[in-house]
Amino acid sequence: MAEKTERRRLTKEQRQLVFDKMGGHCAYCGCEFSLQTMQVDHIVPLRKGGADTLGNMWPACRSCNHYKHTLTVQQFRQEVEKAPNRLMRYDTTYRLAVRFGLLELNRKPVTFYFERTGAHGRGGADNE
Ligand SMILES: [Zn+2]
């Protein structure tokens, strides 16, 4: 098991501040969640030198937080953009559905929720 990076535990008020940055949405995919199910993502991962401060934290859903893990925002975007190619290569059910027109292969660039909404301006509120 890899070493665990030290991170602080947020207070209820700090979690609320992170939650409010995107109005209850995941900063990446934009799905809605409750304060209780929100996960806190370090925008610049701690393992890549990111600070353990509120200004480096965004709300994320479990799935995006899991996939992003220790990736930067740009690396995470590249991973998401690879998904259609991976599915075409490894998933016969996906290929079947595309062949029969049930799914449409779409290789458009990935735009994250914080980019679509311009919410990234609030990512820097570093009032701890
Ligand atoms: Zn998400």
Short mmCIF file of N, CA, C and O and ligand atoms in Angstrom, two decimals:
data_model
loop_
_atom_site.label_atom_id
_atom_site.label_comp_id
_atom_site.label_asym_id
_atom_site.label_seq_id
_atom_site.Cartn_x
_atom_site.Cartn_y
_atom_site.Cartn_z
N MET A 1 0.86 -1.20 0.00
CA MET A 1 0.00 0.00 0.00
C MET A 1 0.89 1.24 0.00
O MET A 1 1.85 1.32 0.73
N ALA A 2 0.54 2.19 -0.84
CA ALA A 2 1.31 3.43 -0.92
C ALA A 2 1.13 4.24 0.36
O ALA A 2 0.16 4.09 1.09
N GLU A 3 2.10 5.11 0.60
CA GLU A 3 2.02 5.93 1.80
C GLU A 3 0.81 6.85 1.73
O GLU A 3 0.41 7.29 0.68
N LYS A 4 0.22 7.09 2.88
CA LYS A 4 -0.93 7.98 2.98
C LYS A 4 -0.43 9.41 3.14
O LYS A 4 0.46 9.66 3.93
N THR A 5 -0.97 10.31 2.33
CA THR A 5 -0.60 11.71 2.47
C THR A 5 -1.42 12.32 3.59
O THR A 5 -2.62 12.13 3.65
N GLU A 6 -0.75 13.06 4.47
CA GLU A 6 -1.46 13.69 5.59
C GLU A 6 -2.41 14.75 5.08
O GLU A 6 -2.05 15.57 4.25
N ARG A 7 -3.61 14.72 5.55
CA ARG A 7 -4.56 15.76 5.22
C ARG A 7 -5.37 16.07 6.46
O ARG A 7 -5.59 15.23 7.29
N ARG A 8 -5.79 17.33 6.50
CA ARG A 8 -6.54 17.71 7.69
C ARG A 8 -8.01 17.33 7.55
O ARG A 8 -8.52 17.17 6.45
N ARG A 9 -8.66 17.24 8.67
CA ARG A 9 -10.08 16.96 8.69
C ARG A 9 -10.81 18.30 8.71
O ARG A 9 -10.50 19.17 9.52
N LEU A 10 -11.77 18.45 7.80
CA LEU A 10 -12.49 19.71 7.70
C LEU A 10 -13.59 19.79 8.75
O LEU A 10 -14.20 18.78 9.10
N THR A 11 -13.84 21.01 9.22
CA THR A 11 -14.98 21.23 10.12
C THR A 11 -16.25 21.24 9.26
O THR A 11 -16.18 21.33 8.03
N LYS A 12 -17.40 21.20 9.91
CA LYS A 12 -18.68 21.28 9.22
C LYS A 12 -18.76 22.57 8.39
O LYS A 12 -19.22 22.56 7.25
N GLU A 13 -18.29 23.66 8.96
CA GLU A 13 -18.35 24.96 8.29
C GLU A 13 -17.44 24.97 7.05
O GLU A 13 -17.79 25.52 6.02
N GLN A 14 -16.27 24.37 7.17
CA GLN A 14 -15.35 24.31 6.03
C GLN A 14 -15.93 23.45 4.90
O GLN A 14 -15.81 23.78 3.73
N ARG A 15 -16.56 22.31 5.27
CA ARG A 15 -17.20 21.47 4.25
C ARG A 15 -18.30 22.25 3.53
O ARG A 15 -18.46 22.14 2.32
N GLN A 16 -19.03 23.04 4.28
CA GLN A 16 -20.10 23.86 3.69
C GLN A 16 -19.51 24.87 2.70
O GLN A 16 -20.07 25.10 1.62
N LEU A 17 -18.37 25.47 3.04
CA LEU A 17 -17.71 26.43 2.15
C LEU A 17 -17.31 25.76 0.83
O LEU A 17 -17.50 26.32 -0.25
N VAL A 18 -16.76 24.55 0.93
CA VAL A 18 -16.37 23.81 -0.28
C VAL A 18 -17.62 23.47 -1.09
O VAL A 18 -17.66 23.67 -2.31
N PHE A 19 -18.67 23.00 -0.42
CA PHE A 19 -19.94 22.65 -1.07
C PHE A 19 -20.50 23.84 -1.84
O PHE A 19 -20.92 23.73 -2.99
N ASP A 20 -20.45 25.02 -1.22
CA ASP A 20 -21.04 26.23 -1.81
C ASP A 20 -20.27 26.73 -3.03
O ASP A 20 -20.83 27.49 -3.83
N LYS A 21 -19.03 26.33 -3.20
CA LYS A 21 -18.24 26.79 -4.35
C LYS A 21 -18.91 26.46 -5.67
O LYS A 21 -18.78 27.20 -6.64
N MET A 22 -19.62 25.32 -5.74
CA MET A 22 -20.27 24.91 -6.99
C MET A 22 -21.78 24.76 -6.79
O MET A 22 -22.46 24.12 -7.60
N GLY A 23 -22.30 25.32 -5.74
CA GLY A 23 -23.75 25.29 -5.50
C GLY A 23 -24.33 23.89 -5.42
O GLY A 23 -25.45 23.66 -5.88
N GLY A 24 -23.58 22.96 -4.86
CA GLY A 24 -24.11 21.61 -4.68
C GLY A 24 -23.86 20.69 -5.87
O GLY A 24 -24.48 19.63 -5.98
N HIS A 25 -22.97 21.11 -6.77
CA HIS A 25 -22.64 20.29 -7.95
C HIS A 25 -21.20 19.82 -7.87
O HIS A 25 -20.34 20.48 -7.29
N CYS A 26 -20.94 18.71 -8.56
CA CYS A 26 -19.57 18.23 -8.72
C CYS A 26 -18.84 19.21 -9.64
O CYS A 26 -19.37 19.59 -10.70
N ALA A 27 -17.65 19.64 -9.27
CA ALA A 27 -16.89 20.60 -10.07
C ALA A 27 -16.54 20.04 -11.45
O ALA A 27 -16.27 20.81 -12.36
N TYR A 28 -16.58 18.74 -11.59
CA TYR A 28 -16.13 18.12 -12.85
C TYR A 28 -17.30 17.70 -13.73
O TYR A 28 -17.46 18.24 -14.82
N CYS A 29 -18.13 16.76 -13.29
CA CYS A 29 -19.22 16.29 -14.15
C CYS A 29 -20.49 17.12 -13.98
O CYS A 29 -21.35 17.11 -14.86
N GLY A 30 -20.63 17.81 -12.87
CA GLY A 30 -21.78 18.68 -12.66
C GLY A 30 -22.98 18.02 -12.01
O GLY A 30 -24.01 18.66 -11.84
N CYS A 31 -22.86 16.75 -11.64
CA CYS A 31 -24.00 16.10 -10.99
C CYS A 31 -24.24 16.77 -9.63
O CYS A 31 -23.35 17.41 -9.08
N GLU A 32 -25.47 16.63 -9.16
CA GLU A 32 -25.81 17.22 -7.86
C GLU A 32 -25.63 16.19 -6.76
O GLU A 32 -25.81 14.99 -6.98
N PHE A 33 -25.28 16.68 -5.59
CA PHE A 33 -25.19 15.80 -4.42
C PHE A 33 -25.50 16.60 -3.17
O PHE A 33 -25.64 17.82 -3.24
N SER A 34 -25.61 15.89 -2.08
CA SER A 34 -25.87 16.55 -0.80
C SER A 34 -24.53 16.83 -0.12
O SER A 34 -23.50 16.27 -0.49
N LEU A 35 -24.59 17.66 0.87
CA LEU A 35 -23.38 17.96 1.65
C LEU A 35 -22.82 16.67 2.26
O LEU A 35 -21.61 16.50 2.34
N GLN A 36 -23.70 15.75 2.60
CA GLN A 36 -23.28 14.51 3.25
C GLN A 36 -22.54 13.59 2.27
O GLN A 36 -21.61 12.88 2.67
N THR A 37 -22.96 13.58 1.00
CA THR A 37 -22.31 12.66 0.05
C THR A 37 -21.18 13.33 -0.74
O THR A 37 -20.47 12.65 -1.47
N MET A 38 -21.03 14.64 -0.60
CA MET A 38 -19.95 15.35 -1.30
C MET A 38 -18.58 14.81 -0.86
O MET A 38 -18.35 14.55 0.30
N GLN A 39 -17.68 14.69 -1.84
CA GLN A 39 -16.29 14.42 -1.50
C GLN A 39 -15.49 15.67 -1.80
O GLN A 39 -15.88 16.48 -2.64
N VAL A 40 -14.40 15.84 -1.09
CA VAL A 40 -13.57 17.03 -1.26
C VAL A 40 -12.33 16.65 -2.06
O VAL A 40 -11.55 15.79 -1.65
N ASP A 41 -12.20 17.28 -3.24
CA ASP A 41 -11.06 17.02 -4.12
C ASP A 41 -10.01 18.10 -3.93
O ASP A 41 -10.34 19.27 -3.81
N HIS A 42 -8.76 17.69 -3.91
CA HIS A 42 -7.67 18.66 -3.94
C HIS A 42 -7.38 18.95 -5.41
O HIS A 42 -6.97 18.05 -6.15
N ILE A 43 -7.63 20.18 -5.85
CA ILE A 43 -7.50 20.55 -7.26
C ILE A 43 -6.10 20.18 -7.75
O ILE A 43 -5.94 19.47 -8.74
N VAL A 44 -5.07 20.68 -7.08
CA VAL A 44 -3.71 20.20 -7.30
C VAL A 44 -3.48 19.16 -6.21
O VAL A 44 -3.51 19.47 -5.03
N PRO A 45 -3.33 17.91 -6.62
CA PRO A 45 -3.23 16.83 -5.64
C PRO A 45 -2.10 17.06 -4.62
O PRO A 45 -1.04 17.62 -4.97
N LEU A 46 -2.34 16.63 -3.40
CA LEU A 46 -1.32 16.79 -2.35
C LEU A 46 -0.01 16.14 -2.78
O LEU A 46 1.06 16.69 -2.54
N ARG A 47 -0.12 14.99 -3.43
CA ARG A 47 1.10 14.27 -3.87
C ARG A 47 1.85 15.01 -4.97
O ARG A 47 2.97 14.65 -5.29
N LYS A 48 1.20 15.99 -5.57
CA LYS A 48 1.89 16.79 -6.59
C LYS A 48 2.20 18.18 -6.06
O LYS A 48 2.38 19.13 -6.82
N GLY A 49 2.21 18.32 -4.73
CA GLY A 49 2.61 19.58 -4.11
C GLY A 49 1.47 20.54 -3.83
O GLY A 49 1.71 21.68 -3.43
N GLY A 50 0.24 20.10 -4.04
CA GLY A 50 -0.91 20.96 -3.77
C GLY A 50 -1.06 21.24 -2.28
O GLY A 50 -0.67 20.42 -1.45
N ALA A 51 -1.61 22.40 -1.97
CA ALA A 51 -1.79 22.78 -0.56
C ALA A 51 -3.06 22.15 0.01
O ALA A 51 -4.03 21.94 -0.70
N ASP A 52 -3.02 21.85 1.28
CA ASP A 52 -4.19 21.31 1.98
C ASP A 52 -5.00 22.47 2.55
O ASP A 52 -5.22 22.58 3.74
N THR A 53 -5.40 23.38 1.64
CA THR A 53 -6.15 24.57 2.04
C THR A 53 -7.47 24.63 1.28
O THR A 53 -7.60 24.01 0.21
N LEU A 54 -8.41 25.41 1.78
CA LEU A 54 -9.73 25.50 1.13
C LEU A 54 -9.62 26.03 -0.30
O LEU A 54 -10.41 25.66 -1.16
N GLY A 55 -8.64 26.88 -0.56
CA GLY A 55 -8.46 27.41 -1.91
C GLY A 55 -8.06 26.35 -2.92
O GLY A 55 -8.22 26.55 -4.12
N ASN A 56 -7.57 25.23 -2.44
CA ASN A 56 -7.17 24.13 -3.33
C ASN A 56 -8.19 22.99 -3.28
O ASN A 56 -7.88 21.86 -3.64
N MET A 57 -9.39 23.29 -2.81
CA MET A 57 -10.40 22.23 -2.67
C MET A 57 -11.64 22.55 -3.47
O MET A 57 -12.11 23.69 -3.47
N TRP A 58 -12.16 21.53 -4.14
CA TRP A 58 -13.41 21.62 -4.86
C TRP A 58 -14.29 20.46 -4.47
O TRP A 58 -13.81 19.37 -4.17
N PRO A 59 -15.61 20.69 -4.57
CA PRO A 59 -16.53 19.59 -4.31
C PRO A 59 -16.51 18.62 -5.51
O PRO A 59 -16.44 19.06 -6.66
N ALA A 60 -16.53 17.34 -5.23
CA ALA A 60 -16.54 16.34 -6.29
C ALA A 60 -17.44 15.18 -5.90
O ALA A 60 -17.60 14.88 -4.72
N CYS A 61 -18.03 14.54 -6.90
CA CYS A 61 -18.81 13.33 -6.62
C CYS A 61 -17.81 12.19 -6.38
O CYS A 61 -16.63 12.30 -6.70
N ARG A 62 -18.33 11.11 -5.85
CA ARG A 62 -17.47 9.97 -5.52
C ARG A 62 -16.74 9.45 -6.76
O ARG A 62 -15.54 9.18 -6.72
N SER A 63 -17.46 9.35 -7.87
CA SER A 63 -16.88 8.78 -9.08
C SER A 63 -15.75 9.67 -9.63
O SER A 63 -14.66 9.18 -9.93
N CYS A 64 -16.00 10.97 -9.76
CA CYS A 64 -14.94 11.86 -10.28
C CYS A 64 -13.76 11.90 -9.33
O CYS A 64 -12.61 11.88 -9.78
N ASN A 65 -14.03 11.95 -8.04
CA ASN A 65 -12.93 12.00 -7.07
C ASN A 65 -12.10 10.72 -7.15
O ASN A 65 -10.87 10.76 -7.11
N HIS A 66 -12.78 9.59 -7.36
CA HIS A 66 -12.09 8.32 -7.49
C HIS A 66 -11.21 8.30 -8.74
O HIS A 66 -10.04 7.92 -8.68
N TYR A 67 -11.76 8.71 -9.88
CA TYR A 67 -11.01 8.66 -11.12
C TYR A 67 -9.89 9.70 -11.15
O TYR A 67 -8.82 9.46 -11.68
N LYS A 68 -10.15 10.89 -10.59
CA LYS A 68 -9.14 11.94 -10.63
C LYS A 68 -7.97 11.58 -9.72
O LYS A 68 -6.82 11.72 -10.08
N HIS A 69 -8.29 11.11 -8.53
CA HIS A 69 -7.31 10.61 -7.57
C HIS A 69 -6.09 11.54 -7.47
O HIS A 69 -6.22 12.62 -6.95
N THR A 70 -4.95 11.15 -7.99
CA THR A 70 -3.75 11.99 -7.88
C THR A 70 -3.43 12.69 -9.21
O THR A 70 -2.30 13.13 -9.43
N LEU A 71 -4.43 12.78 -10.09
CA LEU A 71 -4.21 13.45 -11.38
C LEU A 71 -4.47 14.95 -11.24
O LEU A 71 -5.29 15.38 -10.43
N THR A 72 -3.80 15.73 -12.07
CA THR A 72 -4.13 17.16 -12.16
C THR A 72 -5.43 17.27 -12.95
O THR A 72 -5.89 16.29 -13.55
N VAL A 73 -6.01 18.46 -13.00
CA VAL A 73 -7.24 18.69 -13.75
C VAL A 73 -7.02 18.32 -15.22
O VAL A 73 -7.85 17.65 -15.84
N GLN A 74 -5.90 18.73 -15.78
CA GLN A 74 -5.61 18.46 -17.19
C GLN A 74 -5.42 16.96 -17.44
O GLN A 74 -5.91 16.43 -18.44
N GLN A 75 -4.75 16.28 -16.54
CA GLN A 75 -4.56 14.83 -16.69
C GLN A 75 -5.90 14.10 -16.57
O GLN A 75 -6.16 13.13 -17.28
N PHE A 76 -6.75 14.58 -15.65
CA PHE A 76 -8.07 13.97 -15.48
C PHE A 76 -8.88 14.14 -16.77
O PHE A 76 -9.52 13.21 -17.24
N ARG A 77 -8.81 15.32 -17.37
CA ARG A 77 -9.53 15.57 -18.63
C ARG A 77 -9.06 14.57 -19.70
O ARG A 77 -9.86 13.97 -20.41
N GLN A 78 -7.75 14.37 -19.79
CA GLN A 78 -7.22 13.44 -20.79
C GLN A 78 -7.71 12.02 -20.53
O GLN A 78 -8.03 11.29 -21.47
N GLU A 79 -7.80 11.63 -19.25
CA GLU A 79 -8.29 10.30 -18.92
C GLU A 79 -9.74 10.13 -19.34
O GLU A 79 -10.12 9.10 -19.90
N VAL A 80 -10.56 11.14 -19.06
CA VAL A 80 -11.98 11.06 -19.43
C VAL A 80 -12.11 10.99 -20.95
O VAL A 80 -12.90 10.21 -21.48
N GLU A 81 -11.29 11.76 -21.66
CA GLU A 81 -11.37 11.77 -23.12
C GLU A 81 -10.94 10.45 -23.75
O GLU A 81 -11.32 10.15 -24.88
N LYS A 82 -10.19 9.65 -23.02
CA LYS A 82 -9.77 8.34 -23.53
C LYS A 82 -10.87 7.29 -23.40
O LYS A 82 -10.76 6.20 -23.98
N ALA A 83 -11.91 7.58 -22.62
CA ALA A 83 -12.93 6.57 -22.32
C ALA A 83 -13.56 5.94 -23.56
O ALA A 83 -13.66 4.71 -23.64
N PRO A 84 -13.98 6.74 -24.59
CA PRO A 84 -14.60 6.10 -25.77
C PRO A 84 -13.65 5.13 -26.47
O PRO A 84 -14.07 4.04 -26.87
N ASN A 85 -12.38 5.50 -26.59
CA ASN A 85 -11.42 4.60 -27.24
C ASN A 85 -11.23 3.32 -26.44
O ASN A 85 -11.13 2.23 -27.01
N ARG A 86 -11.18 3.46 -25.12
CA ARG A 86 -11.04 2.26 -24.27
C ARG A 86 -12.24 1.34 -24.44
O ARG A 86 -12.09 0.13 -24.56
N LEU A 87 -13.42 1.94 -24.44
CA LEU A 87 -14.63 1.12 -24.58
C LEU A 87 -14.65 0.44 -25.95
O LEU A 87 -15.00 -0.74 -26.04
N MET A 88 -14.28 1.16 -27.00
CA MET A 88 -14.27 0.56 -28.34
C MET A 88 -13.25 -0.57 -28.41
O MET A 88 -13.47 -1.56 -29.11
N ARG A 89 -12.17 -0.44 -27.70
CA ARG A 89 -11.12 -1.46 -27.76
C ARG A 89 -11.47 -2.70 -26.93
O ARG A 89 -11.24 -3.82 -27.34
N TYR A 90 -12.03 -2.47 -25.74
CA TYR A 90 -12.14 -3.60 -24.80
C TYR A 90 -13.56 -4.09 -24.51
O TYR A 90 -13.72 -5.11 -23.89
N ASP A 91 -14.59 -3.33 -24.91
CA ASP A 91 -15.93 -3.71 -24.48
C ASP A 91 -16.79 -4.11 -25.68
O ASP A 91 -17.25 -3.26 -26.44
N THR A 92 -17.02 -5.41 -25.83
CA THR A 92 -17.79 -5.89 -26.99
C THR A 92 -19.25 -5.42 -26.93
O THR A 92 -19.85 -5.16 -27.98
N THR A 93 -19.82 -5.30 -25.76
CA THR A 93 -21.20 -4.84 -25.64
C THR A 93 -21.31 -3.39 -26.11
O THR A 93 -22.25 -3.02 -26.82
N TYR A 94 -20.32 -2.57 -25.75
CA TYR A 94 -20.30 -1.18 -26.20
C TYR A 94 -20.19 -1.11 -27.72
O TYR A 94 -20.94 -0.39 -28.38
N ARG A 95 -19.28 -1.91 -28.29
CA ARG A 95 -19.10 -1.91 -29.76
C ARG A 95 -20.39 -2.35 -30.46
O ARG A 95 -20.79 -1.79 -31.47
N LEU A 96 -21.04 -3.34 -29.88
CA LEU A 96 -22.30 -3.82 -30.44
C LEU A 96 -23.35 -2.70 -30.44
O LEU A 96 -24.02 -2.45 -31.45
N ALA A 97 -23.46 -2.01 -29.32
CA ALA A 97 -24.45 -0.93 -29.21
C ALA A 97 -24.14 0.20 -30.18
O ALA A 97 -25.07 0.78 -30.77
N VAL A 98 -22.86 0.51 -30.41
CA VAL A 98 -22.49 1.55 -31.37
C VAL A 98 -22.85 1.09 -32.79
O VAL A 98 -23.44 1.84 -33.56
N ARG A 99 -22.54 -0.17 -33.11
CA ARG A 99 -22.82 -0.69 -34.44
C ARG A 99 -24.30 -0.65 -34.79
O ARG A 99 -24.68 -0.40 -35.92
N PHE A 100 -25.14 -0.88 -33.78
CA PHE A 100 -26.58 -0.89 -34.03
C PHE A 100 -27.23 0.46 -33.77
O PHE A 100 -28.43 0.58 -33.72
N GLY A 101 -26.39 1.48 -33.57
CA GLY A 101 -26.92 2.84 -33.44
C GLY A 101 -27.59 3.12 -32.11
O GLY A 101 -28.32 4.12 -31.99
N LEU A 102 -27.38 2.26 -31.14
CA LEU A 102 -28.00 2.49 -29.83
C LEU A 102 -27.20 3.48 -29.01
O LEU A 102 -27.74 4.15 -28.13
N LEU A 103 -25.91 3.56 -29.26
CA LEU A 103 -25.04 4.54 -28.63
C LEU A 103 -24.32 5.28 -29.74
O LEU A 103 -23.97 4.70 -30.76
N GLU A 104 -24.07 6.55 -29.52
CA GLU A 104 -23.36 7.35 -30.51
C GLU A 104 -21.97 7.66 -29.95
O GLU A 104 -21.87 8.23 -28.85
N LEU A 105 -20.96 7.28 -30.71
CA LEU A 105 -19.60 7.57 -30.29
C LEU A 105 -19.35 9.06 -30.45
O LEU A 105 -19.58 9.62 -31.51
N ASN A 106 -18.90 9.71 -29.39
CA ASN A 106 -18.74 11.17 -29.41
C ASN A 106 -17.37 11.49 -28.83
O ASN A 106 -17.12 11.26 -27.66
N ARG A 107 -16.52 12.02 -29.68
CA ARG A 107 -15.16 12.31 -29.22
C ARG A 107 -14.92 13.81 -29.04
O ARG A 107 -13.85 14.31 -29.26
N LYS A 108 -15.96 14.52 -28.60
CA LYS A 108 -15.79 15.97 -28.39
C LYS A 108 -14.92 16.21 -27.16
O LYS A 108 -14.83 15.36 -26.27
N PRO A 109 -14.24 17.38 -27.12
CA PRO A 109 -13.41 17.68 -25.95
C PRO A 109 -14.24 17.75 -24.67
O PRO A 109 -15.39 18.19 -24.71
N VAL A 110 -13.66 17.32 -23.59
CA VAL A 110 -14.35 17.33 -22.30
C VAL A 110 -14.28 18.73 -21.68
O VAL A 110 -13.20 19.32 -21.59
N THR A 111 -15.43 19.23 -21.31
CA THR A 111 -15.50 20.50 -20.59
C THR A 111 -16.06 20.21 -19.21
O THR A 111 -17.11 19.58 -19.09
N PHE A 112 -15.37 20.65 -18.19
CA PHE A 112 -15.81 20.39 -16.84
C PHE A 112 -16.87 21.41 -16.40
O PHE A 112 -16.96 22.52 -16.95
N TYR A 113 -17.64 21.02 -15.41
CA TYR A 113 -18.72 21.87 -14.90
C TYR A 113 -18.20 23.25 -14.49
O TYR A 113 -18.80 24.26 -14.82
N PHE A 114 -17.07 23.30 -13.81
CA PHE A 114 -16.55 24.59 -13.35
C PHE A 114 -16.18 25.49 -14.52
O PHE A 114 -16.21 26.71 -14.40
N GLU A 115 -15.88 24.89 -15.68
CA GLU A 115 -15.56 25.68 -16.87
C GLU A 115 -16.85 26.14 -17.56
O GLU A 115 -16.92 27.27 -18.05
N ARG A 116 -17.85 25.26 -17.59
CA ARG A 116 -19.13 25.60 -18.24
C ARG A 116 -19.84 26.72 -17.48
O ARG A 116 -20.56 27.51 -18.07
N THR A 117 -19.66 26.76 -16.19
CA THR A 117 -20.40 27.72 -15.37
C THR A 117 -19.55 28.91 -14.96
O THR A 117 -20.08 29.86 -14.39
N GLY A 118 -18.25 28.84 -15.21
CA GLY A 118 -17.37 29.93 -14.78
C GLY A 118 -17.19 29.97 -13.28
O GLY A 118 -16.75 30.96 -12.72
N ALA A 119 -17.52 28.86 -12.63
CA ALA A 119 -17.47 28.82 -11.16
C ALA A 119 -16.04 28.77 -10.62
O ALA A 119 -15.84 28.92 -9.43
N HIS A 120 -15.05 28.60 -11.50
CA HIS A 120 -13.68 28.49 -11.02
C HIS A 120 -13.20 29.76 -10.33
O HIS A 120 -12.27 29.72 -9.56
N GLY A 121 -13.86 30.87 -10.61
CA GLY A 121 -13.47 32.12 -9.95
C GLY A 121 -13.62 32.06 -8.45
O GLY A 121 -12.94 32.76 -7.72
N ARG A 122 -14.53 31.18 -8.01
CA ARG A 122 -14.75 31.06 -6.57
C ARG A 122 -13.84 30.01 -5.94
O ARG A 122 -13.87 29.81 -4.75
N GLY A 123 -13.02 29.38 -6.77
CA GLY A 123 -12.14 28.35 -6.24
C GLY A 123 -11.01 28.90 -5.38
O GLY A 123 -10.36 28.20 -4.65
N GLY A 124 -10.79 30.19 -5.47
CA GLY A 124 -9.66 30.76 -4.75
C GLY A 124 -10.01 31.36 -3.40
O GLY A 124 -9.16 31.95 -2.76
N ALA A 125 -11.24 31.21 -2.98
CA ALA A 125 -11.65 31.78 -1.68
C ALA A 125 -10.91 31.06 -0.56
O ALA A 125 -11.30 29.99 -0.14
N ASP A 126 -9.84 31.63 -0.14
CA ASP A 126 -8.97 30.95 0.81
C ASP A 126 -9.15 31.49 2.22
O ASP A 126 -8.19 31.79 2.91
N ASN A 127 -10.38 31.59 2.63
CA ASN A 127 -10.66 32.14 3.96
C ASN A 127 -10.73 31.02 4.99
O ASN A 127 -11.77 30.47 5.25
N GLU A 128 -9.63 30.67 5.55
CA GLU A 128 -9.61 29.55 6.49
C GLU A 128 -9.66 30.02 7.93
O GLU A 128 -8.94 30.75 8.39
ZN ZN B 1 -18.50 14.15 -10.81
#
